[in-house]
Coordinates of C-alpha atoms in Angstrom, one line a residue:
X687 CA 36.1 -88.9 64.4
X688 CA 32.6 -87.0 63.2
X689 CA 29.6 -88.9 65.0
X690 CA 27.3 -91.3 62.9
X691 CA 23.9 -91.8 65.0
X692 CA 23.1 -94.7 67.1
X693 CA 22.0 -97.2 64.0
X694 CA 24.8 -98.3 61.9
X695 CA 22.5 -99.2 59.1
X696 CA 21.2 -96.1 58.6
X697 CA 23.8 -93.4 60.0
X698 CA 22.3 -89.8 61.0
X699 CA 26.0 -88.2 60.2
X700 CA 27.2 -87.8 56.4
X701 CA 30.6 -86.3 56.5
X702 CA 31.2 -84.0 53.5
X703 CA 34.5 -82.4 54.0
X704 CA 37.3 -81.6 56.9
X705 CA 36.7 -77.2 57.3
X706 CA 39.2 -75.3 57.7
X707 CA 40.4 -74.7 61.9
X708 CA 40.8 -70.9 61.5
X709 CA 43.5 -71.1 64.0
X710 CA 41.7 -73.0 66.5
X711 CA 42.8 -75.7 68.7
X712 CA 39.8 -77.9 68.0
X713 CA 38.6 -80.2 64.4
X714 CA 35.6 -79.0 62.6
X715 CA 33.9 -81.5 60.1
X716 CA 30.8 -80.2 57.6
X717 CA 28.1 -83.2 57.5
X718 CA 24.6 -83.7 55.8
X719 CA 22.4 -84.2 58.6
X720 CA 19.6 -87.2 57.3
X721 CA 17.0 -86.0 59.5
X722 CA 17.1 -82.7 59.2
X723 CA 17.9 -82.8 56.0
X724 CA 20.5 -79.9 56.2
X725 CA 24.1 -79.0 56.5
X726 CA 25.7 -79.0 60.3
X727 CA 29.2 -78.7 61.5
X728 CA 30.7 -81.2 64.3
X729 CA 33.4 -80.1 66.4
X730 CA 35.3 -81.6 68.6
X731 CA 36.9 -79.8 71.6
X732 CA 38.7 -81.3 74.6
X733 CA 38.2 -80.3 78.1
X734 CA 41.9 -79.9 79.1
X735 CA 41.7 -76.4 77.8
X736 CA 41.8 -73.1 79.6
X737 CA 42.3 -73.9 83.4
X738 CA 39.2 -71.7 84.2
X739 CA 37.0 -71.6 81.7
X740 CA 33.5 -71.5 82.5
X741 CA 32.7 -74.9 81.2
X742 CA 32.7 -77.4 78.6
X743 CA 31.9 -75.5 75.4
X744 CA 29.0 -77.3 74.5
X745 CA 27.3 -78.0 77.8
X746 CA 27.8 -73.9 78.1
X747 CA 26.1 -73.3 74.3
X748 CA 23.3 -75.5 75.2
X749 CA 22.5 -73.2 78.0
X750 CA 22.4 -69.9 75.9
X751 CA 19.4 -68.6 74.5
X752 CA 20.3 -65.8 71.8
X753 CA 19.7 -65.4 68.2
X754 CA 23.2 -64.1 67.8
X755 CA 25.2 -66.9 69.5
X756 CA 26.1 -70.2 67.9
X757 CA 23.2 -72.6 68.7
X758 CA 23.6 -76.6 69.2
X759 CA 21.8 -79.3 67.8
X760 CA 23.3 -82.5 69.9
X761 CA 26.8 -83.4 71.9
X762 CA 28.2 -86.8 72.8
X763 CA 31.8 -87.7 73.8
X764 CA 33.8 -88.5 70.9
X765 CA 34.5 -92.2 70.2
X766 CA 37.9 -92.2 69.4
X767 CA 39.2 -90.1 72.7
X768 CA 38.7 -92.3 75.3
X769 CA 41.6 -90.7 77.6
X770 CA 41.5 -87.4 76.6
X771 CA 38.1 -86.6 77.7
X772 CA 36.9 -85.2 74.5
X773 CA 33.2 -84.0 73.3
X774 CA 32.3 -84.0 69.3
X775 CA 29.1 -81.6 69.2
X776 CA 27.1 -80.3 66.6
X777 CA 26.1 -77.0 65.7
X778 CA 24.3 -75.5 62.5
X779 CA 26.3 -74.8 59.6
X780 CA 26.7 -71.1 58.8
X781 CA 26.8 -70.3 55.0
X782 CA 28.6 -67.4 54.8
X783 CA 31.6 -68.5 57.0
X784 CA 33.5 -67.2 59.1
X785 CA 34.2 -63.0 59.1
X786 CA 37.5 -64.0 58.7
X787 CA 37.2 -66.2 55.6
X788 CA 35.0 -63.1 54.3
X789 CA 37.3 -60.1 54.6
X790 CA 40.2 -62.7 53.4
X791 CA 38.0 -63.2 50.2
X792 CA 36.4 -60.3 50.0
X793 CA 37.7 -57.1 51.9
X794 CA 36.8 -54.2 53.5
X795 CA 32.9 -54.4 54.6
X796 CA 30.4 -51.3 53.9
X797 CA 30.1 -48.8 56.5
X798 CA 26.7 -50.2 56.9
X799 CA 27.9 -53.8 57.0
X800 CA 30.6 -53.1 59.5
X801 CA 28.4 -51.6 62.3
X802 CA 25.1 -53.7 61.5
X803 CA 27.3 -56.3 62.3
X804 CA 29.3 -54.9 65.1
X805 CA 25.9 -54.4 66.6
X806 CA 24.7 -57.8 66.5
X807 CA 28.0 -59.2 67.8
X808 CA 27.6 -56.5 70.7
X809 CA 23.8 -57.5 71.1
X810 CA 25.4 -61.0 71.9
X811 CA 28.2 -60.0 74.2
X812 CA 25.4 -57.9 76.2
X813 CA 23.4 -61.3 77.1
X814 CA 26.4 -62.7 77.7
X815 CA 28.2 -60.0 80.2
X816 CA 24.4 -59.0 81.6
X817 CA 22.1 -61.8 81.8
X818 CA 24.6 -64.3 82.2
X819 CA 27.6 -62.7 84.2
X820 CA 30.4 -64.5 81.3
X821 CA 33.1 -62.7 79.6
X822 CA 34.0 -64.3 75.7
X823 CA 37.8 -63.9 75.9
X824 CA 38.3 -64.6 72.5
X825 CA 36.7 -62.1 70.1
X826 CA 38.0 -62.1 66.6
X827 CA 37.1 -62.5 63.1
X828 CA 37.7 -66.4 62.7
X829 CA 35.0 -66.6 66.2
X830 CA 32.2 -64.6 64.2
X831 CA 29.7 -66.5 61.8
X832 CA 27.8 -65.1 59.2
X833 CA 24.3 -66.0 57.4
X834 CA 25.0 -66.7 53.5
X835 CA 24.1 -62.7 52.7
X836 CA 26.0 -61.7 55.4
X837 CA 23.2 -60.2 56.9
X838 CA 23.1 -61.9 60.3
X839 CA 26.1 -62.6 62.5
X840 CA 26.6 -65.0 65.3
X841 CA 28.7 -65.1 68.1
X842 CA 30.9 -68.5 68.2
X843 CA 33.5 -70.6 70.3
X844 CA 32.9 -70.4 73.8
X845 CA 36.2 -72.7 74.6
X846 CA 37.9 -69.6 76.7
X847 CA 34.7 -68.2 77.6
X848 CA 34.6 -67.6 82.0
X849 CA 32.3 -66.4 84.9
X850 CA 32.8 -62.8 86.2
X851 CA 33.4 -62.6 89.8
X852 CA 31.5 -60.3 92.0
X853 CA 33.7 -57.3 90.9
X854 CA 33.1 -58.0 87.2
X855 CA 36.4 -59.2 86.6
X856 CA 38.0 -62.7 85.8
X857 CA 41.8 -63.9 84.7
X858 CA 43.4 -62.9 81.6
X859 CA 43.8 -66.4 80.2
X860 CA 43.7 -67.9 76.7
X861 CA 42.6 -65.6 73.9
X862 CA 44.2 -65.3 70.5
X863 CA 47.4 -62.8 70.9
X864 CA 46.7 -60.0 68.2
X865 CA 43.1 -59.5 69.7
X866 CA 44.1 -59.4 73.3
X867 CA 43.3 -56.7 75.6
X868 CA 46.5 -54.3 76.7
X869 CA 45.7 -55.4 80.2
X870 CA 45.9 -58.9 79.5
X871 CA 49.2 -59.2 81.3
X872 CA 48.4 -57.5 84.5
X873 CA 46.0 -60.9 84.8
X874 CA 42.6 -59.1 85.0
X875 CA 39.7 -58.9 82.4
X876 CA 36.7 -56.9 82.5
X877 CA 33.8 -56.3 80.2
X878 CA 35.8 -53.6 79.2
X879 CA 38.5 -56.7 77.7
X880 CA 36.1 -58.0 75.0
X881 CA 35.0 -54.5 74.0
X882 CA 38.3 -53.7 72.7
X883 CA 38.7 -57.0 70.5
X884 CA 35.2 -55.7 69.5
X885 CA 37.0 -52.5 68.5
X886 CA 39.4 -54.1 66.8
X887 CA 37.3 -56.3 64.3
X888 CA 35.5 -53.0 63.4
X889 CA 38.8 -51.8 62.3
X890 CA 39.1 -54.5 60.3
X891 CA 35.9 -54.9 58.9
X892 CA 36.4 -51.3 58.0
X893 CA 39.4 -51.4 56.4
X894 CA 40.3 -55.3 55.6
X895 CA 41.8 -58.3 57.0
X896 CA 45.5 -57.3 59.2
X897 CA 48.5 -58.0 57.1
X898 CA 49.1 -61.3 59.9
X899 CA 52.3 -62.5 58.2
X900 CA 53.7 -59.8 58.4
X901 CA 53.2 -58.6 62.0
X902 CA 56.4 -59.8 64.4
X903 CA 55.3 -61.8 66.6
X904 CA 57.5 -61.1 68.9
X905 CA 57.0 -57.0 69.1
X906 CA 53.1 -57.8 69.5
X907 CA 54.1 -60.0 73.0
X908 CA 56.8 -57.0 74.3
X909 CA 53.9 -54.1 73.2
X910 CA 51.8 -56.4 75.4
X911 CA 53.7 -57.1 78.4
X912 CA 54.9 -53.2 78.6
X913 CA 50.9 -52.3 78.4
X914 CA 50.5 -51.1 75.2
X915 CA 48.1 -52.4 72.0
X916 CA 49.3 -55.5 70.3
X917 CA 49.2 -53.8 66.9
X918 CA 50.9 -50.5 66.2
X919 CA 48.8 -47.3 65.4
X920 CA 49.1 -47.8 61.2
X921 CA 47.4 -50.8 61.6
X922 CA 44.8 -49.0 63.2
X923 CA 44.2 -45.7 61.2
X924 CA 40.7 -45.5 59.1
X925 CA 40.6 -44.6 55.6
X926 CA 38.9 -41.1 55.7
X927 CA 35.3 -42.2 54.2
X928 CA 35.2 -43.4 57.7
X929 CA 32.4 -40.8 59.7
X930 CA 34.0 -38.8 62.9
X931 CA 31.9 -40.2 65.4
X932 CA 32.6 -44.2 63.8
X933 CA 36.4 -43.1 64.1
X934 CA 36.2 -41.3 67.1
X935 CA 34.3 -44.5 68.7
X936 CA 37.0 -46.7 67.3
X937 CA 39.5 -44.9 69.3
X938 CA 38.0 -45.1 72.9
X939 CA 37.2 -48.8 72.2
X940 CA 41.0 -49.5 71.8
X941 CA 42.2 -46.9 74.3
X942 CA 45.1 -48.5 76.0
X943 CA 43.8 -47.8 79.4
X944 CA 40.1 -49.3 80.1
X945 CA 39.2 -47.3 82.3
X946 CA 38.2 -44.6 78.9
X947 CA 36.9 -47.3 77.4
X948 CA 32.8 -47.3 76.9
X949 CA 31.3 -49.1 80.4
X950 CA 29.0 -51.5 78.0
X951 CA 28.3 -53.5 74.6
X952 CA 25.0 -51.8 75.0
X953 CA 26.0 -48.3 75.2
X954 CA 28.1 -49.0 72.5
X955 CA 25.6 -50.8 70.2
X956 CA 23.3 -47.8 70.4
X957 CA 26.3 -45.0 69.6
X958 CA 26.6 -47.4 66.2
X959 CA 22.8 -47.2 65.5
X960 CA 22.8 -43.4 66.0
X961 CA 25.9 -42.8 63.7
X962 CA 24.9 -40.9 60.1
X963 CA 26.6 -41.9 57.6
X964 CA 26.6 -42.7 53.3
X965 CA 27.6 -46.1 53.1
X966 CA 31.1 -46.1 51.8
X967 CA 32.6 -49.0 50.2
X968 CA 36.6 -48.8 49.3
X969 CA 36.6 -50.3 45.8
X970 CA 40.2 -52.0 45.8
X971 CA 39.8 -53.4 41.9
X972 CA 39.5 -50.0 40.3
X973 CA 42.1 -48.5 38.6
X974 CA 41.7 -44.7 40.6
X975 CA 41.1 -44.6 44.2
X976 CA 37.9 -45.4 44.3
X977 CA 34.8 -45.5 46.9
X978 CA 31.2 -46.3 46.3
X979 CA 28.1 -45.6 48.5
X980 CA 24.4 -45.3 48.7
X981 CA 21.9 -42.6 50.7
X982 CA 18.2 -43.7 51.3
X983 CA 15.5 -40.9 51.6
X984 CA 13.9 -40.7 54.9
X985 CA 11.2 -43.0 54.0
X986 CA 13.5 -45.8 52.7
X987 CA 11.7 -45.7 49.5
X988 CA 14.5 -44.2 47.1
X989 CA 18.0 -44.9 47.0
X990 CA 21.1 -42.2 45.2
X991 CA 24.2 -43.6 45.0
X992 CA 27.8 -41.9 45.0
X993 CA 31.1 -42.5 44.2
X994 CA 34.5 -40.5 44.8
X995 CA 37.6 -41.0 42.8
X996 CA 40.9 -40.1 43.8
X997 CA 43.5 -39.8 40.7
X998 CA 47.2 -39.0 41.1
X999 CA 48.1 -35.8 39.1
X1000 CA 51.5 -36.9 37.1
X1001 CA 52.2 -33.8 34.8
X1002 CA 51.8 -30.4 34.7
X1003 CA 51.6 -27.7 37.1
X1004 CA 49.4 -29.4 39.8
X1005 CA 52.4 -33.0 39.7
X1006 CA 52.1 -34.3 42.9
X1007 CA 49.1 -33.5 43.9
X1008 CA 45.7 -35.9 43.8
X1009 CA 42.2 -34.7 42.1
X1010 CA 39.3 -35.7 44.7
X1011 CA 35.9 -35.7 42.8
X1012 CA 32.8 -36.4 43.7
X1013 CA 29.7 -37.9 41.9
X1014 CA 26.0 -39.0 42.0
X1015 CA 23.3 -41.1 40.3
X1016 CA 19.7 -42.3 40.8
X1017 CA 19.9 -46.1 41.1
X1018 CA 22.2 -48.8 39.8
X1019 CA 21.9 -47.5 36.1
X1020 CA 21.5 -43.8 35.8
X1021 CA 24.3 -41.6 34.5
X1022 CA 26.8 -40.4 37.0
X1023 CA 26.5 -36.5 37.0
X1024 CA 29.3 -34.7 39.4
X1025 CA 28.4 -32.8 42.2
X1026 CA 28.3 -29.2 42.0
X1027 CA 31.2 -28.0 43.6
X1028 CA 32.8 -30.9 45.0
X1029 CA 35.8 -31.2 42.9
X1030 CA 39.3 -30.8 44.7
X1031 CA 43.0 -30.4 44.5
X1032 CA 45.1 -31.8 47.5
X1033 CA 48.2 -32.3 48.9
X1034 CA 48.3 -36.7 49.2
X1035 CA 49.0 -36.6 52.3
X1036 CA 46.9 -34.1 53.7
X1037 CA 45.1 -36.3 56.0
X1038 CA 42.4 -33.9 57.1
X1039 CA 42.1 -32.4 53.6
X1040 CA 40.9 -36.0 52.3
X1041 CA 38.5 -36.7 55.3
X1042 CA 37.0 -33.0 55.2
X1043 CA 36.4 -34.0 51.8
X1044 CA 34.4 -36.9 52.6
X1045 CA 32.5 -35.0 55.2
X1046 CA 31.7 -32.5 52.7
X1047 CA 30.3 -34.9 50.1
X1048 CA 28.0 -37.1 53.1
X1049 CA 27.1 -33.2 53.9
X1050 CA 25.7 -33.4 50.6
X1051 CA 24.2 -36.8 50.3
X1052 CA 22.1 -36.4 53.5
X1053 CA 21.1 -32.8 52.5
X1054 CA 19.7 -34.3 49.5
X1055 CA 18.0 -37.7 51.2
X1056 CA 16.1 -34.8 53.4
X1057 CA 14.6 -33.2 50.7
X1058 CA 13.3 -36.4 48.0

């Protein structure tokens, strides 16, 4: 039941629709705040969750001071649980949904969009696993919010969120299963835990949403309980406009053995900022493969865009093989011209032939933002 305000004659609470639960065990209702005069969400969550989670969710949010973590605007216990011991809260309502309901509708994210908001989400989880000694648990798509330009992120649902002991661990409880840690059945999470679900939504927002119907649910809880990563390794593979240092980060996040992990969400936020890169865009609409990308100059000021195409060659002597081709324009309107000497024949399933191609074209790109 969504929560009306004290007066009955003038309710603070207008309920405009149910929201979808994104998997999650709690209800989620959109409503027309009358004072505010804005759009909220109320959720209600019980507190016969996880056995050791830190707190009740929103008596934890209201302690957490971060502009990339869910903030909340009031909580009181829900009116219609009376013996379940249940909270309805209220929190702002983020436009641009869920990352989830964004790759679902949308797909792959930019290079540029994937680690700005990679960074934020680790800018979140280093307040939470520094200044406040808590580890998430629960890091996935459906748990990060985004601003209506999908500029700003912020960290959500604190339901399986826990306190670190004194060794900077705590039990491996609750979670979602595809975005749990390989550890998570010798009982122990670290810091090193919720950096590889952060490793794993970067996949994703790199290459789009995982196939989830089709995964077997059954092979991702005996890959689990043997040690190994949920999801196979095809799952995981970046398409090859993905930088070397962005895939070679990737890797050590989801490493099966935490101990190579990176020791931080800082140090890994600032490998993200450093990473050069054009930012590539797979374009799945287009008839040919197709990516797009832009390159600022060094002062910000000017912006060239790209664009590789990969076409299947069906006749002739070359049958078989896939034409990579590379081109350029100044702005959103000018002509695309082909770059000089970038045009190339390849086997398809050369792996390292397609990503040296990439590298050869952001060798390019960046040689040319240097110089305007």
């Amino acid at each position: 039941m969504i929560l009306k305000g004290d007066r009955l004659d003038k309710p603070t609470y207008r309920l405009i629709q149910t929201m979808p639960e994104e998997a999650s065990q709690s209800v989620c209702y959109k409503c027309w705040h009358e004072v505010f005069e804005c759009e909220v969400v109320q959720k209600t969550v019980s507190l016969l969750g996880v056995e050791d989670a830190a707190a009740n969710e929103p008596s934890l949010l209201n302690t957490m001071h971060h502009k990339h973590i869910t903030r909340i605007h009031d909580a009181q216990w829900d009116p219609e649980s009376k013996n379940l011991k249940a909270i309805t809260f209220v929190m702002p309502y983020y436009e641009g949904g869920s990352l989830n309901s964004k790759l679902q509708q949308d797909g792959p994210f930019s290079l540029g969009q994937a680690i700005d908001i990679a960074c934020q989400v680790l800018d979140a989880l280093h307040y939470l696993h520094v200044d406040r000694r808590i580890l998430h648990r629960d890091i996935k798509p459906g748990n990060v919010l985004l601003s209506n330009d999908t500029k700003s992120a912020y960290l959500a649902d604190m339901g399986c969120a826990v306190y670190m002991d004194e060794s900077g661990t705590a039990g491996a409880r609750g979670g979602t299963l595809l975005y749990r840690a390989p550890e998570y059945y010798n009982g122990r999470y670290t810091i090193k835990s919720d950096l590889y679900s952060v490793g794993l939504i970067l996949i994703e927002m790199l290459k789009g949403s995982f196939p989830y119907a089709s995964i077997d649910v059954d092979d991702v809880e005996d890959r689990l309980k043997s040690g190994k990563r949920p999801l196979k390794q095809e799952l995981l593979e970046l398409g090859p406009h993905v930088p070397g240092p962005l895939r070679r980060l990737a890797d050590r996040l989801l490493d099966p053995n935490e101990t190579r992990r990176p020791n931080s969400a800082q140090e890994v936020q600032r490998e993200l900022e450093r990473i050069q890169h054009t930012d590539w865009r797979f374009d799945p609409s287009a008839t040919d493969l197709t990516w797009t990308g832009s390159r600022s100059n060094r002062y910000g000021t000017a912006t060239r865009q790209y664009k590789v195409t990969a076409r299947s060659i069906v006749s002739g002597a070359h049958t078989g093989k896939v034409e990579l081709v590379a081109r350029w324009r100044t702005g959103e309107s000018g002509t695309w011209r082909v770059i000089s000497g970038l045009r190339r024949l390849i086997e398809a399933t050369d792996s390292s032939a397609w990503k040296n191609f990439f590298k050869e074209v952001d060798s390019a790109a960046a040689h040319r933002a240097a110089r305007r």
